[in-house]
Amino acid sequence: MFALLFALFIFASILVQPLWLKYFLAVVAFVSFFNALPELAFDKLISVMYLTLVILAFLLPSPIPVFAAGGYYLYITPVSWPEESPEMLQAILGGVVINMILYSLLAFYFRNLKKENVANASLNAKLNEAFQQLEHMAYYDMLTGLPNRQSLMKHIDMAIVQKKPQAVLFLDLDQFKHVNDMMGHGAGDQLLRDVAGHLRQFAPPSCFVARYAGDEFVLLCSYGRKEEISDLAERLVRSFQNPFHIGHKHIYTTTSIGISLFPEDAEEGETLIQYADKTMYSIKRGDKNGYRFFSDIKNEELLRQVRLANDIRSAITKNEMSIHYQPLVDLETGEIRGVEALLRWTHSEMGPIAPSHFIPLAEQNGAIVELGEWVLEEACSQVKRWHEAGVSRLALAVNLSIRQFKSLNFSSKVVNILEKTNFDPALLELEVTESMMQSLEESVPILNELKSHGIKISIDDFGTGYSSLSVLGQLPLDYLKIDRSFTKELTGAASSASIVKLIVDIGHSMNLQVICEGIETKQEVEALLQFGCEFGQGYYFHRPSPPNEIERLLDLKHLHNTKV
């Protein structure tokens, strides 16, 4: 009867969860067991004792019941079996003591191991959650919640693989800057969120909606007939006639939409985006508030591109090329520590040509190599004159193109220009992009050779390319330059500011000084100073200007209160 009660209560104590009930049932079970113990034959005593010690050790989270049972065995054994020899009893009691300690230690170890496994499982869950958040940040815009540019390009590539006709509708809000200027960036952010919500509701199920950058959005839509896209674009333009409500005010905005088609216009995602973007700007240069297909401007644009490509080689000899300089400012002191040389082209008939138009053309036809050498020599000569005029430690930053960087004897050409202009190599900063660094076997030797002459190297537009940190860590860099697209979001959502701070921290962890482009407000300067960013440039300090204007500016000691 006592043995049966022991079995029932011990299994009950194993199954129940409350700790106090577990202990209570175990006590009842072992009281029953101890009452049955004197009836056992001596030859069964040893195995029974060891079995009960194991059950107690692993059943209960405390070693005290094990020691209590062991103590009881030490007492009851010589009392209940006096006829056994002292040597036998001594051996049994010694075994009880040793196993009591051993089982308690093993149970303690396994319980801690279980706790560690639970802790590890919790940590792994948190890490998985963090990775999911990082993945979400990588593919979704933090302000609007829409898929971002990376997600859009991935989606376009998937659609192209499926060979289904796709339309890229590139939207830009007209006069969005006025909202920021008149009502503040908070109102601008709210307008962007409202526009994102409007596009989500408006877009058909077959359309993928993304925020591209700033006030630019993209709809990627599958279609059967071109007229379907025309109808969609027309309805979309009309839908912006209704005002958005921000606070207690009605905000009216219109949109300009450029459209490119796959496979009719292009078969690559980047090209489709570029064509739709170009088409959108052709509308903004006109009456705005409308839509247009790339095919409508294709022939006109193609003829213009061909002429520009032909004229670019003779632009230097015709004195159409010039160099503007934009100050690079120490954010802590406000002093100008250097200037960046920026190429400008004023065509004799077409007027000013944007660098975003003629630089890609020069890259394609190879003229960029000659242009790059001309810019470097002219800029070194100009800044050298400023050194001799009294601004002795003014640094010069010059952008490199990928074709120029990979041209024959590039390093030797740079050194020859420095010797020809008598320019201090330590004051020259050559800016390379992440995309230029994809082939380390080619890039690192060139950079090391430049560094051996004392030239500084800056990674430009950081965060917009595809280089991993492990790749950047192998490059002999001095500066990390944050792209202006991150600066635009700096004073908006807290998550955007966190990304900028993360980039600054990455730069410092790699022993690089950090430069931020595109600074336009005092609030951006203050935020960057808090993050530890050392240098900056942008319209808040000064726009890119010709040499005579920079000469007047260099007479000033600092620029914190100078905005042009």
mmCIF file of C-alpha atoms in Angstrom, residues 295-449:
data_model
loop_
_atom_site.group_PDB
_atom_site.id
_atom_site.type_symbol
_atom_site.label_atom_id
_atom_site.label_comp_id
_atom_site.label_asym_id
_atom_site.label_seq_id
_atom_site.Cartn_x
_atom_site.Cartn_y
_atom_site.Cartn_z
ATOM 1 C CA SER A 295 8.492 57.434 -76.437
ATOM 2 C CA ASP A 296 7.079 60.954 -76.881
ATOM 3 C CA ILE A 297 10.466 62.546 -76.124
ATOM 4 C CA LYS A 298 12.759 59.735 -77.263
ATOM 5 C CA ASN A 299 13.623 61.046 -80.723
ATOM 6 C CA GLU A 300 14.071 64.623 -79.526
ATOM 7 C CA GLU A 301 16.238 63.528 -76.606
ATOM 8 C CA LEU A 302 18.282 61.159 -78.760
ATOM 9 C CA LEU A 303 19.231 63.903 -81.219
ATOM 10 C CA ARG A 304 20.214 66.178 -78.328
ATOM 11 C CA GLN A 305 22.334 63.433 -76.746
ATOM 12 C CA VAL A 306 24.150 62.736 -80.026
ATOM 13 C CA ARG A 307 24.977 66.407 -80.481
ATOM 14 C CA LEU A 308 26.212 66.805 -76.913
ATOM 15 C CA ALA A 309 28.367 63.672 -77.246
ATOM 16 C CA ASN A 310 29.969 65.148 -80.387
ATOM 17 C CA ASP A 311 30.471 68.623 -78.929
ATOM 18 C CA ILE A 312 31.919 67.563 -75.584
ATOM 19 C CA ARG A 313 35.367 66.774 -76.985
ATOM 20 C CA SER A 314 35.796 70.287 -78.375
ATOM 21 C CA ALA A 315 34.261 72.027 -75.352
ATOM 22 C CA ILE A 316 37.645 72.578 -73.657
ATOM 23 C CA THR A 317 39.281 74.192 -76.691
ATOM 24 C CA LYS A 318 36.190 76.408 -77.122
ATOM 25 C CA ASN A 319 36.522 77.563 -73.480
ATOM 26 C CA GLU A 320 33.025 76.272 -72.736
ATOM 27 C CA MET A 321 34.208 74.257 -69.739
ATOM 28 C CA SER A 322 34.826 75.909 -66.376
ATOM 29 C CA ILE A 323 35.391 74.836 -62.781
ATOM 30 C CA HIS A 324 33.282 75.939 -59.862
ATOM 31 C CA TYR A 325 34.349 75.380 -56.274
ATOM 32 C CA GLN A 326 32.257 74.535 -53.243
ATOM 33 C CA PRO A 327 33.696 75.163 -49.757
ATOM 34 C CA LEU A 328 34.292 72.270 -47.393
ATOM 35 C CA VAL A 329 33.717 73.514 -43.824
ATOM 36 C CA ASP A 330 34.878 72.397 -40.377
ATOM 37 C CA LEU A 331 31.525 71.985 -38.587
ATOM 38 C CA GLU A 332 33.005 72.687 -35.165
ATOM 39 C CA THR A 333 34.783 75.968 -36.000
ATOM 40 C CA GLY A 334 32.988 77.024 -39.192
ATOM 41 C CA GLU A 335 36.308 77.578 -40.980
ATOM 42 C CA ILE A 336 36.854 76.652 -44.614
ATOM 43 C CA ARG A 337 39.307 73.743 -44.679
ATOM 44 C CA GLY A 338 39.084 73.053 -48.400
ATOM 45 C CA VAL A 339 37.131 73.292 -51.656
ATOM 46 C CA GLU A 340 35.700 70.703 -54.008
ATOM 47 C CA ALA A 341 36.281 71.218 -57.738
ATOM 48 C CA LEU A 342 33.096 70.754 -59.812
ATOM 49 C CA LEU A 343 33.063 70.770 -63.616
ATOM 50 C CA ARG A 344 30.528 72.986 -65.424
ATOM 51 C CA TRP A 345 29.667 73.220 -69.136
ATOM 52 C CA THR A 346 28.028 76.213 -70.792
ATOM 53 C CA HIS A 347 27.277 75.205 -74.377
ATOM 54 C CA SER A 348 27.618 77.997 -76.921
ATOM 55 C CA GLU A 349 24.088 77.372 -78.255
ATOM 56 C CA MET A 350 22.243 75.238 -75.701
ATOM 57 C CA GLY A 351 23.405 77.152 -72.654
ATOM 58 C CA PRO A 352 24.268 75.471 -69.313
ATOM 59 C CA ILE A 353 24.308 71.666 -69.467
ATOM 60 C CA ALA A 354 23.758 69.848 -66.184
ATOM 61 C CA PRO A 355 26.659 67.587 -65.081
ATOM 62 C CA SER A 356 24.145 64.752 -64.685
ATOM 63 C CA HIS A 357 23.628 65.000 -68.475
ATOM 64 C CA PHE A 358 27.129 65.463 -69.875
ATOM 65 C CA ILE A 359 29.220 63.410 -67.399
ATOM 66 C CA PRO A 360 27.557 60.081 -68.387
ATOM 67 C CA LEU A 361 28.066 60.997 -72.062
ATOM 68 C CA ALA A 362 31.741 61.719 -71.417
ATOM 69 C CA GLU A 363 32.009 58.376 -69.619
ATOM 70 C CA GLN A 364 30.495 56.559 -72.581
ATOM 71 C CA ASN A 365 32.699 58.057 -75.299
ATOM 72 C CA GLY A 366 35.889 58.187 -73.209
ATOM 73 C CA ALA A 367 36.174 61.982 -73.171
ATOM 74 C CA ILE A 368 35.986 61.869 -69.375
ATOM 75 C CA VAL A 369 39.680 60.888 -69.172
ATOM 76 C CA GLU A 370 40.801 64.076 -70.914
ATOM 77 C CA LEU A 371 38.248 66.149 -68.975
ATOM 78 C CA GLY A 372 39.389 64.648 -65.678
ATOM 79 C CA GLU A 373 43.043 65.480 -66.315
ATOM 80 C CA TRP A 374 42.112 69.033 -67.347
ATOM 81 C CA VAL A 375 40.031 69.538 -64.181
ATOM 82 C CA LEU A 376 42.818 68.243 -61.942
ATOM 83 C CA GLU A 377 45.483 70.455 -63.508
ATOM 84 C CA GLU A 378 43.285 73.589 -63.622
ATOM 85 C CA ALA A 379 42.070 73.100 -60.044
ATOM 86 C CA CYS A 380 45.589 72.464 -58.690
ATOM 87 C CA SER A 381 46.838 75.615 -60.436
ATOM 88 C CA GLN A 382 43.962 77.720 -59.086
ATOM 89 C CA VAL A 383 44.222 76.485 -55.478
ATOM 90 C CA LYS A 384 48.016 76.857 -55.620
ATOM 91 C CA ARG A 385 47.485 80.562 -56.426
ATOM 92 C CA TRP A 386 45.224 80.803 -53.350
ATOM 93 C CA HIS A 387 47.977 79.162 -51.290
ATOM 94 C CA GLU A 388 50.454 81.774 -52.456
ATOM 95 C CA ALA A 389 47.906 84.509 -51.690
ATOM 96 C CA GLY A 390 47.810 83.494 -48.029
ATOM 97 C CA VAL A 391 45.432 80.543 -47.621
ATOM 98 C CA SER A 392 48.310 78.098 -47.305
ATOM 99 C CA ARG A 393 46.586 74.959 -46.008
ATOM 100 C CA LEU A 394 43.484 74.978 -48.195
ATOM 101 C CA ALA A 395 42.728 71.411 -49.353
ATOM 102 C CA LEU A 396 41.421 70.491 -52.802
ATOM 103 C CA ALA A 397 38.933 67.669 -53.422
ATOM 104 C CA VAL A 398 38.543 66.315 -56.969
ATOM 105 C CA ASN A 399 36.110 63.634 -58.133
ATOM 106 C CA LEU A 400 37.381 60.696 -60.167
ATOM 107 C CA SER A 401 35.397 58.813 -62.783
ATOM 108 C CA ILE A 402 35.695 55.069 -63.154
ATOM 109 C CA ARG A 403 37.176 55.315 -66.676
ATOM 110 C CA GLN A 404 39.699 57.886 -65.532
ATOM 111 C CA PHE A 405 40.627 55.757 -62.511
ATOM 112 C CA LYS A 406 41.196 52.692 -64.706
ATOM 113 C CA SER A 407 43.006 54.566 -67.494
ATOM 114 C CA LEU A 408 46.583 53.650 -68.372
ATOM 115 C CA ASN A 409 49.248 55.091 -66.009
ATOM 116 C CA PHE A 410 46.628 57.006 -64.033
ATOM 117 C CA SER A 411 48.774 57.342 -60.892
ATOM 118 C CA SER A 412 51.746 58.640 -62.885
ATOM 119 C CA LYS A 413 49.556 61.238 -64.588
ATOM 120 C CA VAL A 414 48.327 62.529 -61.210
ATOM 121 C CA VAL A 415 51.887 62.772 -59.862
ATOM 122 C CA ASN A 416 53.053 64.586 -63.016
ATOM 123 C CA ILE A 417 50.263 67.155 -62.677
ATOM 124 C CA LEU A 418 51.193 67.744 -59.015
ATOM 125 C CA GLU A 419 54.824 68.276 -59.965
ATOM 126 C CA LYS A 420 53.890 70.543 -62.881
ATOM 127 C CA THR A 421 51.689 72.760 -60.681
ATOM 128 C CA ASN A 422 53.973 72.464 -57.618
ATOM 129 C CA PHE A 423 50.943 71.400 -55.571
ATOM 130 C CA ASP A 424 51.413 69.779 -52.169
ATOM 131 C CA PRO A 425 50.143 66.152 -52.461
ATOM 132 C CA ALA A 426 49.044 66.177 -48.800
ATOM 133 C CA LEU A 427 46.432 68.824 -49.666
ATOM 134 C CA LEU A 428 44.884 66.825 -52.535
ATOM 135 C CA GLU A 429 41.874 64.611 -51.816
ATOM 136 C CA LEU A 430 40.768 62.304 -54.622
ATOM 137 C CA GLU A 431 37.165 61.148 -54.320
ATOM 138 C CA VAL A 432 36.290 57.644 -55.479
ATOM 139 C CA THR A 433 32.869 55.991 -55.437
ATOM 140 C CA GLU A 434 31.874 52.613 -53.984
ATOM 141 C CA SER A 435 31.141 51.209 -57.445
ATOM 142 C CA MET A 436 34.742 51.923 -58.508
ATOM 143 C CA MET A 437 36.010 49.676 -55.716
ATOM 144 C CA GLN A 438 34.333 46.427 -56.765
ATOM 145 C CA SER A 439 37.573 44.948 -58.125
ATOM 146 C CA LEU A 440 40.001 45.117 -55.194
ATOM 147 C CA GLU A 441 42.796 43.483 -57.192
ATOM 148 C CA GLU A 442 42.816 46.486 -59.542
ATOM 149 C CA SER A 443 41.801 49.282 -57.159
ATOM 150 C CA VAL A 444 43.972 48.705 -54.080
ATOM 151 C CA PRO A 445 47.385 48.881 -55.880
ATOM 152 C CA ILE A 446 46.383 52.165 -57.570
ATOM 153 C CA LEU A 447 45.181 53.675 -54.285
ATOM 154 C CA ASN A 448 48.307 52.488 -52.450
ATOM 155 C CA GLU A 449 50.514 54.117 -55.073
#
